[in-house]
Tab-separated table of C-alpha atoms (C1' of nucleotides) in Angstrom:
chain	number	residue	atom	x	y	z
P	1	MET	CA	0.000	0.000	0.000
P	2	ASP	CA	1.273	3.490	-0.885
P	3	SER	CA	2.787	5.067	2.210
P	4	ASN	CA	0.855	8.372	2.067
P	5	ILE	CA	-2.437	6.577	1.725
P	6	LYS	CA	-1.411	4.211	4.477
P	7	ASN	CA	-0.704	7.175	6.718
P	8	LYS	CA	-4.105	8.689	6.000
P	9	TYR	CA	-5.904	5.500	6.995
P	10	GLU	CA	-3.687	5.236	10.058
P	11	LEU	CA	-4.914	8.650	11.197
P	12	GLN	CA	-8.523	7.860	10.409
P	13	ALA	CA	-8.218	4.565	12.296
P	14	GLN	CA	-7.037	6.557	15.300
P	15	ILE	CA	-10.346	8.422	15.268
P	16	MET	CA	-12.361	5.221	15.038
P	17	LYS	CA	-10.263	3.697	17.817
P	18	ALA	CA	-11.194	6.604	20.036
P	19	LEU	CA	-14.849	5.700	19.504
P	20	ALA	CA	-14.263	1.969	19.911
P	21	HIS	CA	-14.958	1.742	23.613
P	22	PRO	CA	-18.328	1.499	25.392
P	23	ALA	CA	-17.583	4.211	27.960
P	24	ARG	CA	-16.305	6.579	25.279
P	25	LEU	CA	-19.368	5.938	23.121
P	26	LEU	CA	-21.585	6.743	26.068
P	27	ILE	CA	-19.654	9.947	26.677
P	28	VAL	CA	-20.031	11.040	23.068
P	29	LYS	CA	-23.703	10.096	23.051
P	30	GLU	CA	-24.349	12.240	26.138
P	31	LEU	CA	-22.394	15.128	24.690
P	32	CYS	CA	-24.754	15.066	21.696
P	33	ASN	CA	-27.331	16.587	24.063
P	34	ARG	CA	-25.268	19.025	26.102
P	35	GLU	CA	-21.803	19.827	27.352
P	36	MET	CA	-20.826	18.118	30.611
P	37	PHE	CA	-17.985	18.267	33.101
P	38	VAL	CA	-15.830	15.390	34.234
P	39	CYS	CA	-17.560	14.612	37.552
P	40	GLU	CA	-20.945	14.416	35.855
P	41	LEU	CA	-19.607	11.949	33.338
P	42	GLN	CA	-17.871	9.992	36.066
P	43	LYS	CA	-21.186	9.491	37.893
P	44	LEU	CA	-22.818	8.365	34.674
P	45	ILE	CA	-20.146	5.847	33.779
P	46	GLY	CA	-19.192	4.664	37.244
P	47	ASP	CA	-15.502	4.050	36.542
P	48	ASP	CA	-12.694	5.661	38.511
P	49	ILE	CA	-12.421	9.349	37.708
P	50	SER	CA	-8.891	8.926	36.422
P	51	THR	CA	-10.194	6.376	33.954
P	52	VAL	CA	-12.880	8.783	32.774
P	53	SER	CA	-10.306	11.522	32.431
P	54	LYS	CA	-8.196	9.259	30.276
P	55	HIS	CA	-11.171	8.440	28.057
P	56	LEU	CA	-11.789	12.144	27.627
P	57	SER	CA	-8.211	12.834	26.661
P	58	ILE	CA	-8.343	10.076	24.043
P	59	LEU	CA	-11.507	11.586	22.547
P	60	LYS	CA	-10.023	15.063	22.656
P	61	GLN	CA	-6.769	14.112	21.046
P	62	ALA	CA	-8.745	12.337	18.301
P	63	GLY	CA	-10.457	15.644	17.520
P	64	ILE	CA	-13.918	14.405	18.498
P	65	ILE	CA	-14.433	16.597	21.544
P	66	ASP	CA	-13.278	19.927	22.855
P	67	ASP	CA	-13.151	21.491	26.307
P	68	ARG	CA	-13.497	24.798	28.085
P	69	LYS	CA	-12.645	25.777	31.620
P	70	GLU	CA	-15.123	27.315	34.031
P	71	GLY	CA	-13.852	27.679	37.562
P	72	LEU	CA	-12.767	24.317	38.893
P	73	ARG	CA	-14.700	22.483	36.271
P	74	ILE	CA	-13.740	21.515	32.762
P	75	TYR	CA	-16.676	21.216	30.422
P	76	TYR	CA	-16.444	18.875	27.466
P	77	ARG	CA	-18.475	19.163	24.264
P	78	LEU	CA	-18.678	17.748	20.756
P	79	LYS	CA	-16.557	19.387	18.141
P	80	LEU	CA	-18.388	18.586	14.914
P	81	LYS	CA	-22.033	18.465	13.884
P	82	CYS	CA	-21.701	15.249	11.913
P	83	ILE	CA	-20.862	13.136	14.958
P	84	PRO	CA	-24.440	12.295	16.001
P	85	MET	CA	-24.953	11.039	12.444
P	86	LEU	CA	-21.889	8.840	12.737
P	87	LEU	CA	-23.272	7.346	15.928
P	88	SER	CA	-26.678	6.779	14.440
P	89	CYS	CA	-25.159	4.948	11.478
P	90	SER	CA	-23.315	2.590	13.775
P	91	GLU	CA	-26.563	2.129	15.699
P	92	ASN	CA	-28.269	1.197	12.426
P	93	ILE	CA	-25.663	-1.464	11.842
P	94	LEU	CA	-26.316	-2.817	15.315
P	95	ILE	CA	-30.093	-2.774	14.862
P	96	GLU	CA	-29.918	-4.523	11.501
P	97	LYS	CA	-27.565	-7.150	12.918
P	98	THR	CA	-29.898	-7.791	15.835
P	99	ARG	CA	-32.901	-7.971	13.493
P	100	GLU	CA	-31.178	-10.647	11.428
P	101	GLU	CA	-30.197	-12.645	14.482
P	102	ILE	CA	-33.790	-12.660	15.689
P	103	GLU	CA	-34.936	-13.740	12.228
P	104	ILE	CA	-32.569	-16.681	12.269
P	105	LEU	CA	-33.772	-17.754	15.700
P	106	GLN	CA	-37.405	-17.557	14.560
P	107	SER	CA	-36.740	-19.592	11.423
P	108	LEU	CA	-35.175	-22.288	13.573
P	109	SER	CA	-38.323	-22.716	15.674
P	110	LYS	CA	-40.616	-23.010	12.652
P	111	PRO	CA	-41.748	-26.386	11.183
I	1	MET	CA	-23.898	2.173	34.501
I	2	ASP	CA	-27.099	0.128	33.991
I	3	SER	CA	-26.206	-3.297	32.676
I	4	ASN	CA	-28.573	-3.294	29.672
I	5	ILE	CA	-27.318	0.052	28.506
I	6	LYS	CA	-23.772	-1.074	29.125
I	7	ASN	CA	-24.391	-4.089	26.939
I	8	LYS	CA	-25.767	-1.930	24.139
I	9	TYR	CA	-22.665	0.256	24.111
I	10	GLU	CA	-20.497	-2.829	24.299
I	11	LEU	CA	-22.076	-4.085	21.075
I	12	GLN	CA	-21.813	-0.720	19.392
I	13	ALA	CA	-18.172	-0.466	20.440
I	14	GLN	CA	-17.579	-3.787	18.745
I	15	ILE	CA	-18.730	-2.224	15.477
I	16	MET	CA	-16.434	0.776	15.902
I	17	LYS	CA	-13.565	-1.522	16.822
I	18	ALA	CA	-14.051	-3.348	13.563
I	19	LEU	CA	-13.513	-0.042	11.768
I	20	ALA	CA	-10.589	0.985	13.950
I	21	HIS	CA	-7.823	-0.439	11.808
I	22	PRO	CA	-6.174	1.117	8.730
I	23	ALA	CA	-6.425	-2.003	6.578
I	24	ARG	CA	-10.061	-2.522	7.489
I	25	LEU	CA	-10.882	1.117	6.757
I	26	LEU	CA	-9.261	0.750	3.355
I	27	ILE	CA	-11.296	-2.387	2.693
I	28	VAL	CA	-14.555	-0.669	3.611
I	29	LYS	CA	-13.633	2.377	1.557
I	30	GLU	CA	-13.000	0.232	-1.515
I	31	LEU	CA	-16.215	-1.679	-0.990
I	32	CYS	CA	-18.071	1.644	-1.155
I	33	ASN	CA	-17.350	1.537	-4.891
I	34	ARG	CA	-17.850	-2.122	-5.744
I	35	GLU	CA	-17.819	-5.629	-4.362
I	36	MET	CA	-14.406	-7.323	-4.362
I	37	PHE	CA	-13.009	-10.771	-3.692
I	38	VAL	CA	-10.308	-11.625	-1.187
I	39	CYS	CA	-7.324	-11.845	-3.577
I	40	GLU	CA	-8.113	-8.409	-5.017
I	41	LEU	CA	-8.175	-6.927	-1.530
I	42	GLN	CA	-4.996	-8.778	-0.612
I	43	LYS	CA	-3.138	-7.165	-3.536
I	44	LEU	CA	-4.429	-3.763	-2.521
I	45	ILE	CA	-3.424	-4.066	1.119
I	46	GLY	CA	-0.236	-6.071	0.749
I	47	ASP	CA	-0.561	-8.062	3.985
I	48	ASP	CA	-0.569	-11.830	4.180
I	49	ILE	CA	-3.787	-13.286	2.805
I	50	SER	CA	-4.630	-14.903	6.133
I	51	THR	CA	-4.421	-11.475	7.721
I	52	VAL	CA	-6.759	-10.023	5.104
I	53	SER	CA	-9.148	-12.901	5.636
I	54	LYS	CA	-9.157	-12.185	9.358
I	55	HIS	CA	-9.884	-8.511	8.738
I	56	LEU	CA	-12.803	-9.519	6.536
I	57	SER	CA	-14.199	-11.853	9.151
I	58	ILE	CA	-14.020	-9.115	11.772
I	59	LEU	CA	-15.915	-6.722	9.488
I	60	LYS	CA	-18.452	-9.391	8.614
I	61	GLN	CA	-19.108	-10.419	12.171
I	62	ALA	CA	-19.565	-6.740	13.065
I	63	GLY	CA	-22.363	-6.577	10.497
I	64	ILE	CA	-20.565	-4.082	8.271
I	65	ILE	CA	-20.002	-6.331	5.287
I	66	ASP	CA	-21.576	-9.341	3.683
I	67	ASP	CA	-20.331	-11.970	1.255
I	68	ARG	CA	-21.498	-14.145	-1.592
I	69	LYS	CA	-19.836	-17.090	-3.242
I	70	GLU	CA	-19.116	-17.301	-6.954
I	71	GLY	CA	-17.077	-20.332	-7.957
I	72	LEU	CA	-13.788	-20.320	-6.090
I	73	ARG	CA	-14.106	-16.682	-5.176
I	74	ILE	CA	-15.888	-15.057	-2.285
I	75	TYR	CA	-17.065	-11.553	-3.030
I	76	TYR	CA	-17.417	-9.080	-0.189
I	77	ARG	CA	-19.695	-6.033	-0.220
I	78	LEU	CA	-21.079	-3.358	2.112
I	79	LYS	CA	-24.238	-4.217	3.981
I	80	LEU	CA	-25.743	-0.803	4.694
I	81	LYS	CA	-26.109	2.405	2.713
I	82	CYS	CA	-25.179	4.657	5.597
I	83	ILE	CA	-21.613	3.361	5.840
I	84	PRO	CA	-20.042	5.748	3.304
I	85	MET	CA	-21.554	8.573	5.347
I	86	LEU	CA	-20.007	7.203	8.517
I	87	LEU	CA	-16.626	7.153	6.806
I	88	SER	CA	-17.008	10.657	5.474
I	89	CYS	CA	-17.850	11.949	8.948
I	90	SER	CA	-14.689	10.481	10.370
I	91	GLU	CA	-12.812	11.984	7.415
I	92	ASN	CA	-14.291	15.355	8.329
I	93	ILE	CA	-12.973	14.999	11.842
I	94	LEU	CA	-9.550	14.214	10.423
I	95	ILE	CA	-9.646	17.136	8.001
I	96	GLU	CA	-10.728	19.595	10.690
I	97	LYS	CA	-8.029	18.329	13.037
I	98	THR	CA	-5.379	18.728	10.353
I	99	ARG	CA	-6.661	22.214	9.500
I	100	GLU	CA	-6.280	23.277	13.135
I	101	GLU	CA	-2.805	21.827	13.397
I	102	ILE	CA	-1.716	23.775	10.324
I	103	GLU	CA	-3.256	26.927	11.791
I	104	ILE	CA	-1.255	26.516	14.984
I	105	LEU	CA	1.952	26.031	13.054
I	106	GLN	CA	1.283	29.169	10.999
I	107	SER	CA	0.539	31.271	14.056
I	108	LEU	CA	3.857	30.194	15.548
I	109	SER	CA	5.823	31.527	12.575
I	110	LYS	CA	4.116	34.948	12.627
I	111	PRO	CA	5.637	38.032	14.376
J	1	DT	C1'	-9.599	-39.466	-8.539
J	2	DG	C1'	-5.860	-36.015	-8.182
J	3	DT	C1'	-4.401	-31.252	-8.780
J	4	DA	C1'	-4.750	-26.262	-8.667
J	5	DT	C1'	-6.699	-22.117	-6.826
J	6	DA	C1'	-9.166	-19.360	-3.215
J	7	DT	C1'	-10.159	-18.824	1.353
J	8	DT	C1'	-10.448	-19.795	6.382
J	9	DT	C1'	-8.857	-21.635	10.785
J	10	DT	C1'	-5.510	-22.710	14.371
J	11	DA	C1'	-1.683	-21.773	17.228
J	12	DC	C1'	1.596	-18.716	18.687
J	13	DC	C1'	4.134	-14.401	20.166
J	14	DA	C1'	4.564	-9.319	20.115
J	15	DA	C1'	2.359	-5.040	20.739
J	16	DT	C1'	-1.401	-2.318	22.416
J	17	DT	C1'	-5.144	-1.116	25.422
J	18	DT	C1'	-7.639	-1.163	30.010
J	19	DG	C1'	-8.483	0.314	34.568
J	20	DC	C1'	-7.041	1.313	39.033
J	21	DC	C1'	-4.149	3.557	42.575
J	22	DA	C1'	-1.281	7.108	44.145
J	23	DA	C1'	0.804	11.353	43.226
J	24	DA	C1'	0.739	15.753	40.908
J	25	DT	C1'	-1.489	20.009	39.195
J	26	DA	C1'	-4.916	23.698	38.956
J	27	DT	C1'	-8.335	26.680	40.706
J	28	DG	C1'	-11.264	28.703	44.163
J	29	DT	C1'	-12.205	29.759	49.195
J	30	DT	C1'	-11.089	30.955	54.016
K	1	DA	C1'	-0.873	30.633	53.538
K	2	DA	C1'	-3.690	26.403	54.266
K	3	DC	C1'	-7.455	23.754	52.640
K	4	DA	C1'	-11.025	21.774	49.553
K	5	DT	C1'	-12.571	20.422	45.083
K	6	DA	C1'	-11.817	19.084	40.188
K	7	DT	C1'	-8.963	17.120	37.035
K	8	DT	C1'	-4.785	15.013	34.984
K	9	DT	C1'	-0.582	12.130	34.928
K	10	DG	C1'	2.541	8.107	35.740
K	11	DG	C1'	3.106	3.465	36.652
K	12	DC	C1'	1.808	-1.167	36.519
K	13	DA	C1'	-0.635	-5.901	35.934
K	14	DA	C1'	-4.321	-7.999	33.246
K	15	DA	C1'	-6.784	-8.481	29.083
K	16	DT	C1'	-7.220	-7.800	24.165
K	17	DT	C1'	-5.628	-7.376	19.507
K	18	DG	C1'	-2.511	-7.920	15.355
K	19	DG	C1'	0.189	-10.558	12.120
K	20	DT	C1'	2.300	-14.716	10.342
K	21	DA	C1'	3.126	-19.536	9.164
K	22	DA	C1'	1.214	-23.928	8.719
K	23	DA	C1'	-2.709	-26.782	8.367
K	24	DA	C1'	-7.475	-27.332	7.020
K	25	DT	C1'	-11.609	-26.527	3.743
K	26	DA	C1'	-13.955	-25.666	-0.369
K	27	DT	C1'	-14.649	-25.531	-5.221
K	28	DA	C1'	-13.513	-26.239	-10.065
K	29	DC	C1'	-11.472	-28.855	-13.535
K	30	DA	C1'	-8.638	-32.514	-15.949
DNA sequence: TGTATATTTTACCAATTTGCCAAATATGTT
DNA sequence: AACATATTTGGCAAATTGGTAAAATATACA
């Protein structure tokens, strides 16, 4: 594979990797509605706060989220409008997959 | 985190994980244009054919691609229409990130 | 039947990612 | 300054993922 093209896909894979974790998906999903600060997200997710902070830094460095300081708190928010659409596409894939699995199960129980 | 919700994000993360690899992104990108069989993809990517086959099985099991047999060959193709859009969103993130990095570099070289 | 081609599976090791704790940093309050 | 709250960083063991070679399967054809 040509090395420039390879590099491009490497960078794009980095973005997908950032989204490839349940806690990080939940974070992004919540940030579709409103900006939130770290403690809020920590309560939602339930992991150690240092773990949540690390998830946030992965998402930030991937260019998916952004932050702003307000007093002691750091608010995180989505960076681009297309991100909810990206999530909903991956949800579609999940829904379709589930639909097919159910179909297979049903066909097995038929005469 | 509630265990049903957790499970949902776990499954969705699995889909993102499938896309979180440069070779697999390239495969999906190519399949946006037309269906292809394993040897064709192997030439494009350059990895060992067993590696390519593994990538394909990861994408298939994630519900992103589908296959059909024709003689000795197995043709792979995208499963859902929204996938090109998902890719273009992650490209947007990459482009915006790159744009900002360039901006920072330029501001450093100014008076 | 045997042979050639296309693809997948298995087994293995190296590299990466996770998640927690403890320590460090940053900001606001007294 | 001392203290409290919010967040990040560094270090480490456990779990997961990535890539290859070799073996196994599947299909077509002589």
